[in-house]
Coordinates of C-alpha atoms in Angstrom, one line a residue:
X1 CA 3.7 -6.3 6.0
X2 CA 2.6 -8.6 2.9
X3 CA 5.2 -8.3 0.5
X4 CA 3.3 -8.9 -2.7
X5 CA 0.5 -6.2 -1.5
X6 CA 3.3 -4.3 0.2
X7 CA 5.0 -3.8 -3.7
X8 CA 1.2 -3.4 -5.0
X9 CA 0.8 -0.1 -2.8
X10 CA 4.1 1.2 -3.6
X11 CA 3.7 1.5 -7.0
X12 CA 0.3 3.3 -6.9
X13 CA 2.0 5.8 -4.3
X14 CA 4.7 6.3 -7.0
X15 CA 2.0 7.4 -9.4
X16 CA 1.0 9.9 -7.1
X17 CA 4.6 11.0 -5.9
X18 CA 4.8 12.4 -9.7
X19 CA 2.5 15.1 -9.0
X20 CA 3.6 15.8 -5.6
X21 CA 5.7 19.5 -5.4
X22 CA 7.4 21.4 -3.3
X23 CA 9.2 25.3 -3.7
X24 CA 13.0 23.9 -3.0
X25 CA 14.9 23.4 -6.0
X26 CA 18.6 21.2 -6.7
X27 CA 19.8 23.7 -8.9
X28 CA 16.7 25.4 -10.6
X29 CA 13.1 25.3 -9.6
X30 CA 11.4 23.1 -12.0
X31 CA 8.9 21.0 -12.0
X32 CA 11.3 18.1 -12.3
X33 CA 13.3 19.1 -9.2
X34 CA 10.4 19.2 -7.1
X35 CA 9.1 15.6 -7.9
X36 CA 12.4 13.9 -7.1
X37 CA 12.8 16.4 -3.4
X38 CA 9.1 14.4 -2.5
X39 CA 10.8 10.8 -4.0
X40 CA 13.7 11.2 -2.2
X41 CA 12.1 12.0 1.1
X42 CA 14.2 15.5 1.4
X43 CA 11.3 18.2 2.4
X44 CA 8.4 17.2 4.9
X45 CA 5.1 16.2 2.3
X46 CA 2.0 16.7 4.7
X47 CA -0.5 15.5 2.1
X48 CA 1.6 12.8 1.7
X49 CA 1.2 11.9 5.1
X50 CA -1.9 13.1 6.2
X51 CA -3.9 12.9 3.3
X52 CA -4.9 16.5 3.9
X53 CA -5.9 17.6 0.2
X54 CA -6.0 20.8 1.6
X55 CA -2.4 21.0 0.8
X56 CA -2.2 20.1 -2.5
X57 CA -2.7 23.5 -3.8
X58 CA 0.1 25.2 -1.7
X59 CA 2.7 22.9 -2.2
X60 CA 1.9 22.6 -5.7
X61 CA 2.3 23.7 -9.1
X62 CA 0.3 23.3 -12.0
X63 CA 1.6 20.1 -13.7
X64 CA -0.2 17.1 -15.2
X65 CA 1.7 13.9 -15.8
X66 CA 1.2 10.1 -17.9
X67 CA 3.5 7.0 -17.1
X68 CA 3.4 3.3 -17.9
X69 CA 4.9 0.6 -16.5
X70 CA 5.9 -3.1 -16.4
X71 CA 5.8 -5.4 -13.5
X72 CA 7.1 -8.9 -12.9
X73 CA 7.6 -11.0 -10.4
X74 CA 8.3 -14.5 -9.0
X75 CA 9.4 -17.0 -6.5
X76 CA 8.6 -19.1 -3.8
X77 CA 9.1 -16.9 -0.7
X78 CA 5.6 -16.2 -0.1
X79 CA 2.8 -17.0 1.5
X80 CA 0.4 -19.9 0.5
X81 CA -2.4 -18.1 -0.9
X82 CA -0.3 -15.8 -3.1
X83 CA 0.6 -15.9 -6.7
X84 CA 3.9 -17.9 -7.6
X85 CA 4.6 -15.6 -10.2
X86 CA 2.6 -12.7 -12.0
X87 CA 3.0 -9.9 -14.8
X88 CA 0.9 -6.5 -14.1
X89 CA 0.6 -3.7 -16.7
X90 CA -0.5 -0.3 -15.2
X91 CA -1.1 3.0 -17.2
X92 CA -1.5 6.6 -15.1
X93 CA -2.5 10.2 -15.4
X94 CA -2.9 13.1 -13.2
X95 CA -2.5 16.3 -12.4
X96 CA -3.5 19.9 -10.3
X97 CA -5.2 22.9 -12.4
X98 CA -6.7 26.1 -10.9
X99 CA -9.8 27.7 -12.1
X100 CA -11.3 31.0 -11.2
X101 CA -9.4 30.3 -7.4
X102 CA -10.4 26.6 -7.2
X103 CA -7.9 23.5 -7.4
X104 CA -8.5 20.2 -9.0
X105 CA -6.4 17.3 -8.2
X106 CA -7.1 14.2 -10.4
X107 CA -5.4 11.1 -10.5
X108 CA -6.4 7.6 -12.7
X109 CA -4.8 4.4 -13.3
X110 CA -5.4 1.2 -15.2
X111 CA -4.2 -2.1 -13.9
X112 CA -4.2 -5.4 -15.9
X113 CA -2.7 -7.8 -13.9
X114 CA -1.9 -11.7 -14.9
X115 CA -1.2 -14.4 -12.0
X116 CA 0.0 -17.6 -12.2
X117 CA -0.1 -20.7 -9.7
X118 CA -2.9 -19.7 -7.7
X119 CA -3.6 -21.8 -4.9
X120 CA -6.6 -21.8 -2.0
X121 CA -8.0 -18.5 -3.3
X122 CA -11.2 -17.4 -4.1
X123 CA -11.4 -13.8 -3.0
X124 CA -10.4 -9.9 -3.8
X125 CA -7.4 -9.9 -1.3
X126 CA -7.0 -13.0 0.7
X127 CA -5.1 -11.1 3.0
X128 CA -7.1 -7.9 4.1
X129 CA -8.0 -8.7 7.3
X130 CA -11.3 -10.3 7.3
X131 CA -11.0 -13.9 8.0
X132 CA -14.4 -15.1 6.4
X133 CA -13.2 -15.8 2.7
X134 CA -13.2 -18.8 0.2
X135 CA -10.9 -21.3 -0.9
X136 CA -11.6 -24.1 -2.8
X137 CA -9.5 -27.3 -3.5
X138 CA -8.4 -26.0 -7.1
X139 CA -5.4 -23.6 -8.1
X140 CA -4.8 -22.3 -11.3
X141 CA -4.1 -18.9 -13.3
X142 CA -5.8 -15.7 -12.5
X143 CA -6.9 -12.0 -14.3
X144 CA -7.4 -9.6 -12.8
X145 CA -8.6 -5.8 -13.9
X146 CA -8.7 -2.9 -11.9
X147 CA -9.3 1.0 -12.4
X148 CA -8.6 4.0 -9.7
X149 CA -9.6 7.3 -9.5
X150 CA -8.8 10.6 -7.2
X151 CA -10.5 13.5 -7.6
X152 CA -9.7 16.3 -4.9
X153 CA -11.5 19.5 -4.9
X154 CA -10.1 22.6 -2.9
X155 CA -12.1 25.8 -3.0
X156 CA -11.1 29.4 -2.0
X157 CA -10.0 30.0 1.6
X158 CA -13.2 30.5 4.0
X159 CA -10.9 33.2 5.7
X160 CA -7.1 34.1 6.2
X161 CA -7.2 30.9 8.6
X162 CA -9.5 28.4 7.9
X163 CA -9.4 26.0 4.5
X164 CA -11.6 23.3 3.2
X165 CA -10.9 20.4 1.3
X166 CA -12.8 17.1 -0.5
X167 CA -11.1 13.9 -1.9
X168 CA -13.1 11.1 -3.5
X169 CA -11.1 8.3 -4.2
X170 CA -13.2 5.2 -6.1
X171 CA -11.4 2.2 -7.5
X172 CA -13.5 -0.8 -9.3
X173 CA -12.1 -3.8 -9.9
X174 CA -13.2 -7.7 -11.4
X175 CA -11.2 -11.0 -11.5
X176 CA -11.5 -14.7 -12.3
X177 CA -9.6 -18.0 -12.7
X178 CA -9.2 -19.3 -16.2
X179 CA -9.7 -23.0 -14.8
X180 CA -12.6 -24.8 -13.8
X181 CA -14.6 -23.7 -10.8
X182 CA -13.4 -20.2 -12.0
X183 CA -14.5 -18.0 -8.6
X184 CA -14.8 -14.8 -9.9
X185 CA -15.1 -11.4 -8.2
X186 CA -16.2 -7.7 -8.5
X187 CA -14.7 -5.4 -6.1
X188 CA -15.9 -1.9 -5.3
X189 CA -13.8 0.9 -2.7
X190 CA -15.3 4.8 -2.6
X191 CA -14.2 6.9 0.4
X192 CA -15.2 10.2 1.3
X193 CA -12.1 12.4 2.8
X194 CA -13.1 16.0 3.9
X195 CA -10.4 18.0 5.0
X196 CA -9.7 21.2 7.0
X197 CA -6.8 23.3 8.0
X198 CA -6.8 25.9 10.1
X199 CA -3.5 28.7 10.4
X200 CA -3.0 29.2 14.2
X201 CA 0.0 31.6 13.4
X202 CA 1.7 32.4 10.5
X203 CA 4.4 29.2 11.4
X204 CA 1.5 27.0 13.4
X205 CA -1.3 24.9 11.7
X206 CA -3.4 22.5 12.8
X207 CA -5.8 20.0 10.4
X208 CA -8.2 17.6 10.2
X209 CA -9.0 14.6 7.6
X210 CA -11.8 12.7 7.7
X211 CA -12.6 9.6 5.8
X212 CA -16.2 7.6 5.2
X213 CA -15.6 4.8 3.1
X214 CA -17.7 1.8 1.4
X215 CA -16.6 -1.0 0.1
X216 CA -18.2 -4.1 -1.4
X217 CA -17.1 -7.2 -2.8
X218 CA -18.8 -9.9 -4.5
X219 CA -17.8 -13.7 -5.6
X220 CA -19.0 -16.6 -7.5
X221 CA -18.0 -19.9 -7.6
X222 CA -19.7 -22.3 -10.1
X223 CA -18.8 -24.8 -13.1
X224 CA -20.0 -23.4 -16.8
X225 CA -18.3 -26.2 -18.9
X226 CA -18.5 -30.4 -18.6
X227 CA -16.3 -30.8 -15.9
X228 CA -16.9 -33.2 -13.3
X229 CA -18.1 -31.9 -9.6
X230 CA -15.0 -33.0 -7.7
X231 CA -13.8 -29.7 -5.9
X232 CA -14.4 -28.7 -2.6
X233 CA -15.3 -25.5 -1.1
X234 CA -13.6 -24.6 2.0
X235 CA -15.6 -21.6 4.0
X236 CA -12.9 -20.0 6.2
X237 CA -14.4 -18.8 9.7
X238 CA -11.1 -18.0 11.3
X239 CA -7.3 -19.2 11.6
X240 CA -8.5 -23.2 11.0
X241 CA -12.2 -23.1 11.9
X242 CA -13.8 -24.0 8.5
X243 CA -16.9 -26.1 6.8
X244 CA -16.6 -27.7 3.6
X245 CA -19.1 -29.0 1.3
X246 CA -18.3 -30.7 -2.4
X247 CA -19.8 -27.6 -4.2
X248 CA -21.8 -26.5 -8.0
X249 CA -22.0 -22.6 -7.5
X250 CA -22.6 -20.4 -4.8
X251 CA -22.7 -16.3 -4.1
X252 CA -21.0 -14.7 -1.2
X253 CA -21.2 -10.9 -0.5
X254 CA -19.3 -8.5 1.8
X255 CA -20.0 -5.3 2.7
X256 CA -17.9 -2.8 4.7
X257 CA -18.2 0.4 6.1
X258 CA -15.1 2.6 7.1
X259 CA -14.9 5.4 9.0
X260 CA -11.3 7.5 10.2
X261 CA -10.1 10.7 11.5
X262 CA -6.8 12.4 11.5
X263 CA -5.5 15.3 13.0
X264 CA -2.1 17.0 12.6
X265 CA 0.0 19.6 14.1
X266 CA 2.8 21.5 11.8
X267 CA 5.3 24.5 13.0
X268 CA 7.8 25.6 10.5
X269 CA 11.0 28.0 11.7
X270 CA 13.6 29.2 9.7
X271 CA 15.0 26.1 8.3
X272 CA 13.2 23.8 10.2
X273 CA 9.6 21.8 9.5
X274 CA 8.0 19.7 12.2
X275 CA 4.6 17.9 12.1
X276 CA 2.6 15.7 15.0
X277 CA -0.1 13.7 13.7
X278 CA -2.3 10.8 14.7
X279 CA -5.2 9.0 13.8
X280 CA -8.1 6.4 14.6
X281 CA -10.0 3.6 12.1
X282 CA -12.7 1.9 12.0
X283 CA -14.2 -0.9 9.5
X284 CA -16.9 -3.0 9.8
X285 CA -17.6 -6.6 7.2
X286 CA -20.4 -8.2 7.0
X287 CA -20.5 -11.3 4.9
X288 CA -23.3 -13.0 3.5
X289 CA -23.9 -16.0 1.5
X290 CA -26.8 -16.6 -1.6
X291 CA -28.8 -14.8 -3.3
X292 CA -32.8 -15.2 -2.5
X293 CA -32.6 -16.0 0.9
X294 CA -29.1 -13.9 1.7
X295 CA -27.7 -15.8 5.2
X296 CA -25.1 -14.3 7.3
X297 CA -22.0 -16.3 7.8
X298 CA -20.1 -13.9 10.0
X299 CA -19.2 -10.1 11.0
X300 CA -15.8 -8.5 10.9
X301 CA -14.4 -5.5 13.3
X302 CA -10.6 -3.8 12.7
X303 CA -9.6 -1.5 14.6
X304 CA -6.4 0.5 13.7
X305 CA -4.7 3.7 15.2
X306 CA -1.5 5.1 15.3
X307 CA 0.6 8.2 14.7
X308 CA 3.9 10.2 13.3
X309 CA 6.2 12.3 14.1
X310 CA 8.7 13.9 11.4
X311 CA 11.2 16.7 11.6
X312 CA 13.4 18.5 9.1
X313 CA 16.0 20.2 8.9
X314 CA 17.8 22.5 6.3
X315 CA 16.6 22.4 2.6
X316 CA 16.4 20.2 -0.2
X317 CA 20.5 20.9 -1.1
X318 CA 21.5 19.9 2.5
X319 CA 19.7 18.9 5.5
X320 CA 18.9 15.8 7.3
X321 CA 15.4 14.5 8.8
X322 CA 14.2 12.1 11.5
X323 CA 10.6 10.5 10.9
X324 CA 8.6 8.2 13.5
X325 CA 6.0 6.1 12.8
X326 CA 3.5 3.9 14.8
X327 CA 0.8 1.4 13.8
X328 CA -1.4 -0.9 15.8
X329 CA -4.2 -3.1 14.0
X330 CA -7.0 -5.2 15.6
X331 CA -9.2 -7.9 14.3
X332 CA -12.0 -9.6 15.3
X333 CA -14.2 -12.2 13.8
X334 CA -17.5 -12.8 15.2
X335 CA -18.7 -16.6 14.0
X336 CA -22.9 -16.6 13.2
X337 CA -22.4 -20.6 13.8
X338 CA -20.6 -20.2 17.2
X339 CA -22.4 -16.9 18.1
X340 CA -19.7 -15.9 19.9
X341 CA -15.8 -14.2 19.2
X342 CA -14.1 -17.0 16.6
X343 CA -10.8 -15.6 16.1
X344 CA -8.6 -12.6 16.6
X345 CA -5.3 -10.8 15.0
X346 CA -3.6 -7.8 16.6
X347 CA -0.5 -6.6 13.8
X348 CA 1.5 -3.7 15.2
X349 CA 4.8 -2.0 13.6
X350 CA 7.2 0.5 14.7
X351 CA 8.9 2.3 11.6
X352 CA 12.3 4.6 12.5
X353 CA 13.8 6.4 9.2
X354 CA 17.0 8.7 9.7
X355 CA 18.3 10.6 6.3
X356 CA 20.6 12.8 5.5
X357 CA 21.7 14.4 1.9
X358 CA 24.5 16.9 0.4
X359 CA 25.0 18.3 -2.9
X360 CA 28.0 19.2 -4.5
X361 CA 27.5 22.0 -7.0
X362 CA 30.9 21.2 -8.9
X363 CA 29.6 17.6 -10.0
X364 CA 25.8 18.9 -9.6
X365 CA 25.0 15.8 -8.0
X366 CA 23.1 15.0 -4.7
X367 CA 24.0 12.4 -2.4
X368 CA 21.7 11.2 0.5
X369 CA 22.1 7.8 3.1
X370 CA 19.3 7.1 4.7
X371 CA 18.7 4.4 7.7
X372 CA 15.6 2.2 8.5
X373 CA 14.3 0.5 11.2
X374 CA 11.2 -1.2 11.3
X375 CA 9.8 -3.2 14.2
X376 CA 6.6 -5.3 13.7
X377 CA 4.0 -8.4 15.6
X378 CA 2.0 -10.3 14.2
X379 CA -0.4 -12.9 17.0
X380 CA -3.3 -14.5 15.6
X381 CA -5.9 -16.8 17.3
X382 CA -8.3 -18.8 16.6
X383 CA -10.3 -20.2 19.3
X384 CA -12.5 -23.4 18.0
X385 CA -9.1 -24.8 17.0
X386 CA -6.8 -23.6 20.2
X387 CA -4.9 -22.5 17.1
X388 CA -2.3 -19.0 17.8
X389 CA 1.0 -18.0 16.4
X390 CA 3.0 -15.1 17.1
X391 CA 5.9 -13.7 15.4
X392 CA 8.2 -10.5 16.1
X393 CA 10.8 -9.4 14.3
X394 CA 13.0 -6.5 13.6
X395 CA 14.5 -5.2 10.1
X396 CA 17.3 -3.4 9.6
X397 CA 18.2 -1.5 6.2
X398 CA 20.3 0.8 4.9
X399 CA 19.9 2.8 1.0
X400 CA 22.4 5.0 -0.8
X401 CA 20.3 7.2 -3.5
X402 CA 22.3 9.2 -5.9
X403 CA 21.2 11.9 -8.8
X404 CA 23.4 13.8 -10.7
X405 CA 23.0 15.8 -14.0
X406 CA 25.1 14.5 -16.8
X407 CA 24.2 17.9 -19.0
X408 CA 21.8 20.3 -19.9
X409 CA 19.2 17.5 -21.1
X410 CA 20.3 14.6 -19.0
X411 CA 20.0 13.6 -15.4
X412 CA 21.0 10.4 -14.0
X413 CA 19.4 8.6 -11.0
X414 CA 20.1 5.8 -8.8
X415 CA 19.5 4.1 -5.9
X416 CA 21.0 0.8 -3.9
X417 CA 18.8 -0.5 -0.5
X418 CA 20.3 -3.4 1.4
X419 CA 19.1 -4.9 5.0
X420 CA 18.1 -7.9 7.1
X421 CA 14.9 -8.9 8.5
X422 CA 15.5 -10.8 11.8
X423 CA 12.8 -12.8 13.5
X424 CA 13.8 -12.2 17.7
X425 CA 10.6 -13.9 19.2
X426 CA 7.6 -16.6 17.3
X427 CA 5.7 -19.4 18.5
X428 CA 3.0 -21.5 17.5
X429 CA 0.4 -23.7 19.7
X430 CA -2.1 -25.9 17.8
X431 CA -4.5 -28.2 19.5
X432 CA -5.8 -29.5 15.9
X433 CA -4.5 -30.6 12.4
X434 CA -6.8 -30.3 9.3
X435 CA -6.5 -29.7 6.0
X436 CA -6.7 -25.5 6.2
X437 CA -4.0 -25.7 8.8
X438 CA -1.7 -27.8 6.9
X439 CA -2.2 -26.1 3.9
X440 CA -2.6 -22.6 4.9
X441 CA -2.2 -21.7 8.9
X442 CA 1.1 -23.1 8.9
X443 CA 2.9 -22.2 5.6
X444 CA 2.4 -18.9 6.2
X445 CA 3.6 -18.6 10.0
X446 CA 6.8 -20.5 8.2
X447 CA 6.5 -17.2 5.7
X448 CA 6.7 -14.5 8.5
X449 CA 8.7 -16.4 11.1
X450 CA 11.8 -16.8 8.2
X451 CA 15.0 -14.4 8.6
X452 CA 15.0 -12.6 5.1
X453 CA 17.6 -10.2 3.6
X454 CA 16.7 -7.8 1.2
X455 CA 18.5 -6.3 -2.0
X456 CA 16.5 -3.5 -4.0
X457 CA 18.2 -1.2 -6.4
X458 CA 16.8 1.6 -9.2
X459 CA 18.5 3.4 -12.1
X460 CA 16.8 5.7 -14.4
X461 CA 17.2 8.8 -16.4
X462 CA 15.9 12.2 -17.0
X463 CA 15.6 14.0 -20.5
X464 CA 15.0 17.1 -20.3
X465 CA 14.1 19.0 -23.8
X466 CA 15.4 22.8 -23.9
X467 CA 12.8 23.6 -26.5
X468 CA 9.2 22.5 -24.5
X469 CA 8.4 21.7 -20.9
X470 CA 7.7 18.5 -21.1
X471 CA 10.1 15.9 -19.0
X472 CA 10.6 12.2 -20.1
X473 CA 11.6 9.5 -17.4
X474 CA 12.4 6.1 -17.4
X475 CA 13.3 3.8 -14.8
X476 CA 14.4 0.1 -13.9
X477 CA 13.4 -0.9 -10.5
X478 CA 14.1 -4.4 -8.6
X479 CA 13.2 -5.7 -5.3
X480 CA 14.6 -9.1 -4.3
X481 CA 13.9 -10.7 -0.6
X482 CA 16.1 -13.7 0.3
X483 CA 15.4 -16.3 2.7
X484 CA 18.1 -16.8 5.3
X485 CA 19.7 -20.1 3.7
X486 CA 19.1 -18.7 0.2
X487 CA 17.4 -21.7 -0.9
X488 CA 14.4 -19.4 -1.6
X489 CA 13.5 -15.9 -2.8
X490 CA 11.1 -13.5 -4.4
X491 CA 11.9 -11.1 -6.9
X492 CA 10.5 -8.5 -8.5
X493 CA 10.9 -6.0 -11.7
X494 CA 9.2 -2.9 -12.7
X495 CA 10.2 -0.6 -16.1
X496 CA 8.7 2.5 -16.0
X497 CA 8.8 5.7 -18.4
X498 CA 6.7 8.9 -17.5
X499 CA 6.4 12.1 -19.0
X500 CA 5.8 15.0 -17.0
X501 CA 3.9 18.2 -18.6

């Protein structure tokens, strides 16, 4: 939905995808073959899409991996309280082991991430959500550290049936600006995810993922050298309800509490693999401002839901899939000053994928085309301003993705996506002009109510040693959005090499 977290997510996912496995080989089952059948999307990955650690171990081998990568990116299509252009380092490691009939998944990841041009933004993620943040009258260049870790636990089967699970994922993270006020943050996630799966025949299965989550986030804002006390601090209460006070330092504190539950169905026969699943979310933010006397300023509830449907067909060689996804987010923001409902947001998204791949064992290359559709809303209000806008579009894409082995040691990969985002219905009523609507309300309705085309391509290779088992990879990835009258874009570059062990 947010491109610049959008790309953020993706890249953790792909530190994951490298030690997700499957039993369907291109030409020979290795470990290699079975990272790029998740990548490419060509067998049904339940953990993938259930979070069901459960089925880490039977889907899995016993592999570890390492990978590093690069990660630039600039322009001015985006919205107002993002970074005009940033660099981002990230280091990962992870693997699955069994010992004496238990698995261990573990996954960890560095992040050191520079941002430049920072403007209105004072917070973690300005973007999650949660409309009570900061922004202050300043901009300037930002650091930002953060560390993640997954640790999944999956003891021997209670029965022939029944299976447990535990995931514990934890990420810590800090940031500041380098310029005077310099807000600076600490930023804490753990969740909880039990898991169960349960074998109603030898081709049925039914499971259950739980999460309890806690997350807390904490920002100062103060001067520490001689500069002069001319910045203003802009406490956001909704979509343009704000106070503002000329401002020395201050504390701020939110604390959330998360709570979700998914269930899924999966029936496998013959060459076929189908899964059902849905789910339910809760958060709730309270945020708080000073220290000795800690005052509420406002309370946050989102709740989400939605649910998938996939289906396979044929094996990783040749075979074609159909998967459905829905998504429905709601937001509201209760003000302490107003004691009452300040502001709402309801985001919703429809995501349609079709694929389909061939391999041709003459040229030992695979060849897959794959369509996307993707329909989404965004309408939020904000009721001491009469402020709401409302935007729908639709996105069409379309992405060729290629591998073929040059010889024994060297595989070649590449992939080309193309589309067109296309805005069908917005609107915007306002009833008031101030400074936060100017500045932030409606640059970023502009953002998501702009027709967009997208260009994203990868190309990589594959060494493969004869002598050892371990895999080296290395990649160059671009994603490039356009505005419609191409007088604006955003573009972004990753290199990334992993070894695989």
């Amino acid at each position: 939905m947010f491109y610049f977290k959008e790309i953020s997510l993706k890249f953790i996912r792909c530190f994951l995808y490298v030690t997700v496995f499957n039993q369907t080989v291109i030409a020979q089952k290795t470990a290699l073959d079975s990272v790029q059948i998740i990548e490419d999307n060509r067998s049904l990955d339940v953990y993938n899409l259930t979070q069901n650690v459960v089925y880490v171990e039977t889907l899995r081998p016993q592999k570890g991996f390492a990978s590093a990568n690069i990660l630039g990116g600039s322009g001015d299509f985006r919205q107002p309280m993002q970074a005009g252009s940033f660099n981002q380092f990230n280091l990962g490691t992870g693997g699955f082991k069994k010992i004496n009939h238990w698995g261990y998944y573990g996954f960890f990841s560095y992040k050191k991430t520079f941002e430049n041009g920072v403007k209105w933004n004072g917070v973690y993620d300005a973007y999650d959500d949660n409309p009570f943040i900061w922004a202050d009258s300043s901009q300037g260049n930002w650091q930002k550290d953060e560390i993640k870790t997954v640790i999944g636990i999956i003891p021997p089967p209670i029965s022939k049936k029944l299976s447990l699970g535990l995931q514990i994922v934890y990420s810590i993270s800090s940031g500041a600006r380098l310029s005077e006020p310099k807000p600076f943050f600490r930023y804490r996630n753990i969740a909880l995810q039990p898991a169960l799966n349960y074998q109603l025949t030898q081709n049925q299965a039914i499971g259950i993922t739980g999460t309890i989550g806690f997350v807390l986030e904490e920002n100062e804002l103060g001067f520490y050298g001689n500069s002069s006390n001319n910045v203003l601090l802009y406490r956001l209460r909704g979509y343009g309800t704000f106070s503002k006070s000329p401002f020395v330092s201050g504390e701020r504190k939110r604390v959330q509490n998360d709570l979700a539950v998914r269930i899924h169905y999966i029936k496998k026969k013959q060459n076929t693999q189908f899964l059902l699943a849905g789910y339910a979310s809760q958060r709730n933010d309270d945020v708080t401002e000073g220290v000795a006397i800690p005052q509420s300023i406002g309370f946050f509830t989102g709740i989400e839901y939605g649910g998938l449907v996939s289906f396979y067909k044929g094996n990783a060689n040749q075979g074609k899939s159909i998967n459905l996804k829905i998504n429905s987010k709601n937001g509201y923001a209760d003000d302490v000053i107003f004691r009452a409902e300040s502001a709402s947001s309801i985001y919703q998204n429809i995501d349609i994928e079709g694929s389909k791949w061939f391999s041709d064992e003459l040229k030992k290359s695979i060849t897959q085309v794959s369509i996307l559709t993707n329909f989404s809303t965004i309408d939020n209000k904000d009721q001491a301003t009469r402020t709401q806008f409302l935007v729908s579009k639709i996105q069409f894409s379309g992405k060729l993705n290629y591998r073929k082995q040059l010889n024994k040691k060297i595989r070649f990969n590449g992939s080309l996506e193309t589309g067109y985002s296309y805005v069908f219905d917005n609107s915007f009523v306002n009833r008031t002009s101030n400074t936060i609507i100017r500045e932030l309300i409606i640059p970023n309705y502009n953002f998501h109510k702009s027709n967009f085309a997208i260009a994203h391509t990868k190309f990589g290779i594959d060494i493969i040693p004869e002598k050892n088992n371990l895999v080296h990879s290395m990649q160059v990835t671009t994603h490039n959005r356009f505005f419609a009258q191409f007088d604006s874009h955003r573009s972004n570059i990753q290199l990334n090499y992993s070894i695989l062990f």
